[in-house]
Coordinates of C-alpha atoms and ligand atoms in Angstrom, one line a residue:
M1 CA -15.3 6.8 0.8
Y2 CA -13.8 3.4 -1.0
L3 CA -10.5 4.0 -1.7
L4 CA -7.5 2.6 -3.3
I5 CA -4.3 3.7 -3.1
M6 CA -1.6 2.4 -6.0
G7 CA 2.3 2.9 -7.3
A8 CA 5.6 1.3 -7.3
P9 CA 7.0 0.5 -3.8
G10 CA 8.4 3.0 -2.5
A11 CA 5.8 5.3 -3.7
G12 CA 5.0 6.2 -0.5
K13 CA 1.6 4.6 -0.5
G14 CA 1.7 3.7 3.1
T15 CA 2.6 6.8 4.1
Q16 CA 0.0 8.8 2.4
A17 CA -2.3 6.1 3.7
K18 CA -2.3 6.5 7.5
L19 CA -2.7 9.7 6.6
I20 CA -5.9 9.8 4.6
S21 CA -7.0 6.6 6.9
E22 CA -6.9 9.5 10.2
K23 CA -8.3 12.5 8.4
Y24 CA -11.1 10.2 6.8
N25 CA -11.4 7.9 9.7
I26 CA -11.3 5.6 7.4
P27 CA -9.8 2.0 7.7
H28 CA -6.3 1.7 6.0
I29 CA -5.8 -2.4 4.6
S30 CA -2.9 -2.7 3.5
S31 CA -1.4 -6.0 1.9
G32 CA 1.8 -6.0 3.0
D33 CA 1.4 -5.3 6.6
I34 CA -1.6 -8.5 6.7
F35 CA 1.0 -10.5 5.1
R36 CA 4.2 -9.1 7.6
Q37 CA 2.0 -9.5 10.4
E38 CA 1.1 -13.3 9.7
I39 CA 4.8 -14.0 9.2
K40 CA 5.5 -12.5 12.5
E41 CA 3.1 -14.7 14.4
Q42 CA 4.4 -17.9 11.7
S43 CA 0.9 -18.7 10.8
K44 CA 0.4 -21.3 8.5
E45 CA -0.1 -18.8 5.7
G46 CA 2.6 -16.1 7.1
K47 CA 4.8 -19.1 6.5
L48 CA 3.8 -19.8 2.7
A49 CA 4.1 -15.7 2.0
Q50 CA 7.0 -15.5 3.6
E51 CA 8.9 -16.9 0.6
Y52 CA 7.6 -14.7 -1.5
I53 CA 8.3 -11.8 0.3
S54 CA 11.8 -12.3 1.8
Q55 CA 12.8 -12.6 -2.5
G56 CA 10.3 -9.4 -3.7
K57 CA 7.8 -11.6 -5.5
L58 CA 4.4 -11.8 -5.4
V59 CA 2.4 -13.8 -3.0
P60 CA 0.7 -16.2 -5.2
D61 CA -3.1 -14.5 -5.8
D62 CA -5.2 -17.0 -4.4
L63 CA -3.9 -16.4 -1.1
T64 CA -3.9 -12.8 -1.1
I65 CA -7.5 -12.6 -2.8
S66 CA -8.8 -14.6 0.3
I67 CA -7.0 -12.6 2.7
I68 CA -8.2 -9.6 2.0
S69 CA -11.9 -10.6 1.0
K70 CA -12.0 -11.9 4.5
R71 CA -10.8 -8.4 5.8
L72 CA -13.4 -6.4 3.6
Q73 CA -15.8 -7.8 4.8
K74 CA -15.3 -6.7 8.6
E75 CA -17.8 -4.2 10.2
D76 CA -15.3 -1.2 9.9
C77 CA -15.5 -1.2 6.0
N78 CA -19.0 -0.8 6.3
H79 CA -18.6 3.0 5.6
G80 CA -15.4 3.2 3.8
F81 CA -12.1 1.7 3.3
L82 CA -8.5 2.6 1.5
L83 CA -6.9 -0.8 0.1
D84 CA -2.8 0.0 -0.2
G85 CA -1.0 -2.3 -2.0
F86 CA -4.0 -4.7 -3.7
P87 CA -4.9 -5.2 -6.1
R88 CA -1.4 -6.2 -8.0
T89 CA -2.1 -8.4 -10.4
I90 CA -5.1 -7.9 -13.1
K91 CA -6.6 -11.3 -11.5
Q92 CA -6.7 -9.4 -8.3
A93 CA -8.6 -6.2 -9.5
Q94 CA -10.8 -8.4 -11.5
D95 CA -11.4 -10.5 -8.5
L96 CA -11.9 -7.9 -6.4
D97 CA -14.4 -5.9 -8.6
I98 CA -16.9 -8.9 -8.5
L99 CA -15.9 -9.1 -4.3
L100 CA -17.5 -5.5 -4.4
A101 CA -20.4 -6.0 -6.7
K102 CA -21.5 -8.6 -4.1
L103 CA -21.3 -6.2 -1.5
K104 CA -23.1 -3.7 -3.1
I105 CA -20.1 -1.2 -2.9
K106 CA -18.3 0.5 -5.8
L107 CA -14.9 1.9 -5.7
T108 CA -14.4 5.4 -5.3
L109 CA -11.7 6.7 -6.5
V110 CA -7.8 5.2 -7.6
L111 CA -5.2 7.1 -6.4
N112 CA -2.1 6.5 -8.7
L113 CA 1.4 7.9 -6.5
V114 CA 3.8 8.3 -9.7
V115 CA 7.1 9.1 -8.5
N116 CA 10.6 9.0 -10.6
P117 CA 12.0 6.0 -10.8
E118 CA 15.4 6.7 -9.5
R119 CA 14.4 7.9 -6.0
I120 CA 12.5 4.7 -4.9
V121 CA 16.5 2.8 -4.3
N122 CA 17.0 5.9 -1.9
R123 CA 14.1 6.1 -0.4
L124 CA 14.0 2.4 0.6
S125 CA 17.4 2.7 2.1
Q126 CA 16.4 5.3 3.8
R127 CA 13.2 3.9 5.7
R128 CA 12.6 2.4 8.8
V129 CA 10.2 0.5 9.8
C130 CA 9.0 -0.2 13.3
L131 CA 7.6 -4.0 13.4
K132 CA 4.4 -3.6 15.9
C133 CA 2.3 -1.0 14.5
G134 CA 3.6 -0.7 11.3
A135 CA 4.4 3.0 11.7
T136 CA 7.5 4.2 9.0
Y137 CA 9.8 6.8 8.9
N138 CA 12.5 7.8 6.8
L139 CA 16.3 8.5 8.1
K140 CA 16.7 11.3 5.8
T141 CA 13.1 13.0 5.3
N142 CA 11.1 11.5 8.1
P143 CA 13.1 10.7 10.6
P144 CA 11.4 9.7 14.3
K145 CA 12.1 12.4 17.4
K146 CA 14.7 9.8 19.1
A147 CA 16.8 7.2 16.3
G148 CA 15.7 4.5 16.4
I149 CA 12.8 4.5 18.2
C150 CA 9.3 4.5 17.1
D151 CA 7.5 7.9 18.2
K152 CA 3.4 6.1 18.4
C153 CA 5.2 3.1 20.4
G154 CA 8.4 3.4 21.7
E155 CA 9.3 -0.2 19.6
A156 CA 12.9 -0.3 17.9
I157 CA 12.6 0.9 14.5
V158 CA 14.3 -1.6 11.6
L159 CA 15.1 -2.1 7.7
R160 CA 12.4 -4.2 6.1
E161 CA 13.7 -7.8 5.2
D162 CA 13.0 -6.8 1.4
D163 CA 14.1 -3.5 1.5
K164 CA 17.9 -5.3 0.4
E165 CA 19.1 -3.3 -3.3
E166 CA 19.0 -6.7 -5.0
T167 CA 15.2 -7.1 -3.5
V168 CA 14.1 -3.8 -4.2
K169 CA 15.0 -4.6 -8.2
T170 CA 13.2 -7.7 -8.1
R171 CA 10.4 -5.8 -6.5
L172 CA 10.0 -2.4 -9.2
D173 CA 10.7 -5.5 -11.9
V174 CA 7.3 -6.9 -10.4
Y175 CA 5.7 -3.7 -10.3
Q176 CA 6.2 -3.0 -14.3
T177 CA 5.2 -6.3 -15.5
Q178 CA 2.3 -7.4 -13.4
T179 CA 1.5 -4.1 -11.4
K180 CA 1.6 -1.8 -13.8
P181 CA -0.9 -2.7 -16.1
L182 CA -3.5 -2.1 -13.6
V183 CA -3.2 1.7 -14.6
K184 CA -4.8 1.2 -17.8
Y185 CA -7.4 -1.2 -16.2
Y186 CA -8.5 1.7 -13.7
N187 CA -8.2 4.8 -16.2
E188 CA -10.5 2.6 -18.7
Q189 CA -13.3 2.6 -15.4
K190 CA -12.2 6.2 -15.6
I191 CA -11.7 6.7 -11.6
L192 CA -8.0 6.2 -11.8
I193 CA -6.6 9.6 -11.0
N194 CA -2.7 10.3 -11.0
I195 CA -0.9 12.6 -8.0
D196 CA 2.9 13.4 -7.8
G197 CA 4.9 11.4 -5.1
D198 CA 7.7 13.2 -5.9
L199 CA 6.3 16.2 -3.6
G200 CA 7.1 15.7 0.2
I201 CA 5.1 13.9 2.3
K202 CA 2.9 17.4 3.2
D203 CA 2.7 18.3 0.0
T204 CA 1.4 15.3 -1.5
F205 CA -1.4 14.9 1.0
K206 CA -2.3 18.3 0.2
E207 CA -3.4 17.1 -3.0
I208 CA -4.9 14.0 -2.1
V209 CA -7.2 16.5 0.8
K210 CA -7.7 18.8 -2.7
I211 CA -8.8 15.5 -4.9
L212 CA -11.0 14.0 -1.7
G213 CA -12.1 17.0 -0.8
D214 CA -13.7 17.3 -4.7
V215 CA -15.3 14.3 -3.8
N216 CA -16.5 14.0 -0.6
G217 CA -17.9 17.9 -1.2
N218 CA -15.5 19.2 2.0
N219 CA -12.6 19.2 2.9
Ligands
LIG301 P1 4.2 -3.6 0.1 O1 4.3 -3.9 1.6 O2 2.9 -3.5 0.0 O3 5.2 -2.9 -0.2 P2 5.7 -2.7 -2.1 O4 4.0 -2.0 -2.5 O5 7.0 -2.3 -2.5 O6 5.1 -0.5 -0.7 P3 5.9 -0.3 0.0 O7 5.4 -0.8 1.1 O8 7.6 -1.2 0.0 O9 6.2 1.4 -0.1 P4 5.2 2.0 -0.1 O10 4.7 2.6 -1.4 O11 4.1 1.8 1.1 O12 6.1 3.3 0.3 P5 6.3 4.0 2.2 O13 4.9 4.9 2.3 O14 7.2 2.8 2.6 O15 4.7 -5.5 0.0 C1 5.7 -6.2 0.3 C2 5.8 -7.8 -0.5 O16 4.0 -7.8 0.1 C3 5.5 -8.0 -1.7 O17 6.7 -7.6 -2.9 C4 4.5 -9.0 -1.9 O18 5.8 -10.0 -1.9 C5 4.0 -9.0 -0.9 N1 2.0 -8.0 -1.6 C6 1.9 -7.5 -0.4 N2 0.5 -7.0 -1.4 C7 0.5 -8.0 -2.1 C8 -0.8 -8.9 -3.1 N3 -1.4 -7.8 -3.7 N4 -0.2 -9.2 -4.2 C9 0.9 -9.8 -3.9 N5 1.6 -9.6 -3.5 C10 1.6 -8.7 -2.5 O19 7.8 5.2 1.7 C11 9.0 4.4 1.7 C12 10.3 5.7 1.8 O20 9.9 7.0 1.7 C13 9.6 5.7 3.7 O21 10.9 5.9 4.1 C14 9.2 7.5 3.6 O22 8.9 7.9 4.9 C15 9.7 8.1 2.4 N6 8.3 8.8 1.6 C16 7.0 8.7 1.4 N7 6.5 9.5 0.7 C17 7.6 10.7 0.6 C18 7.6 12.0 -0.1 N8 6.9 11.8 -0.9 N9 8.9 12.9 -0.1 C19 9.6 12.2 0.9 N10 9.9 10.6 1.0 C20 8.7 9.6 1.4
LIG302 MG1 3.5 0.6 2.1

């Protein structure tokens, strides 16, 4: 299955993507996670991306496309993948179409997580992430077993730099103007399906499994 998960900041893309990736054994490719790793390593790309990410703006298309293009050509993507957070502009979507055509891959489905915007700021202020293994928590809806510590790798969990209220507002504006047009783009390709992201984490995942079970011929 070649999947894409989209939705506003804080819609639950990363949370659902991790569950889907484990259940269906396909790599979870998050452009945001890749950028955060590059920032941690202070690579050339990371330093460039950091300027934009810390302000809640999109990283320029050229850099984003080149990073994702390299990732999608790795061997583990031969039998499927789940893209999270890419594409985010029409230009990125068009370039992805060109790349996939070269690789002779067709997107199976685009899962669009739809969330009440009022919940987003709240969800993101309560989110804590592990910068070592990428696990995501929520102090209210999905806390770690031991306060402040990642269940998976034992590292301290932190508030993401771009989860400050002002930056979240910019990210939401950027989503409305630059990313939301992709809903129409993929609707026209007849591969988009809306998912209610206001259900709890488990119930949202159940909805997704139902849909993917139909596509895959089993659950
Ligand atoms: P990215 O890392 O992709 O951030 P985002 O799109 O803003 O989305 P988030 O990761 O904040 O939210 P999410 O939908 O993954 O929600 P989560 O599952 O964590 O991008 C960051 C930045 O990188 C961008 O701003 C940009 O600068 C740059 N970038 C990335 N890709 C780019 C691209 N293609 N082009 C250009 N620039 C790019 O959940 C959120 C919280 O809610 C968690 O606490 C979670 O536990 C909780 N939660 C989740 N689901 C539920 C639920 N159903 N019920 C209750 N709580 C829930
Ligand atoms: Mg995410």
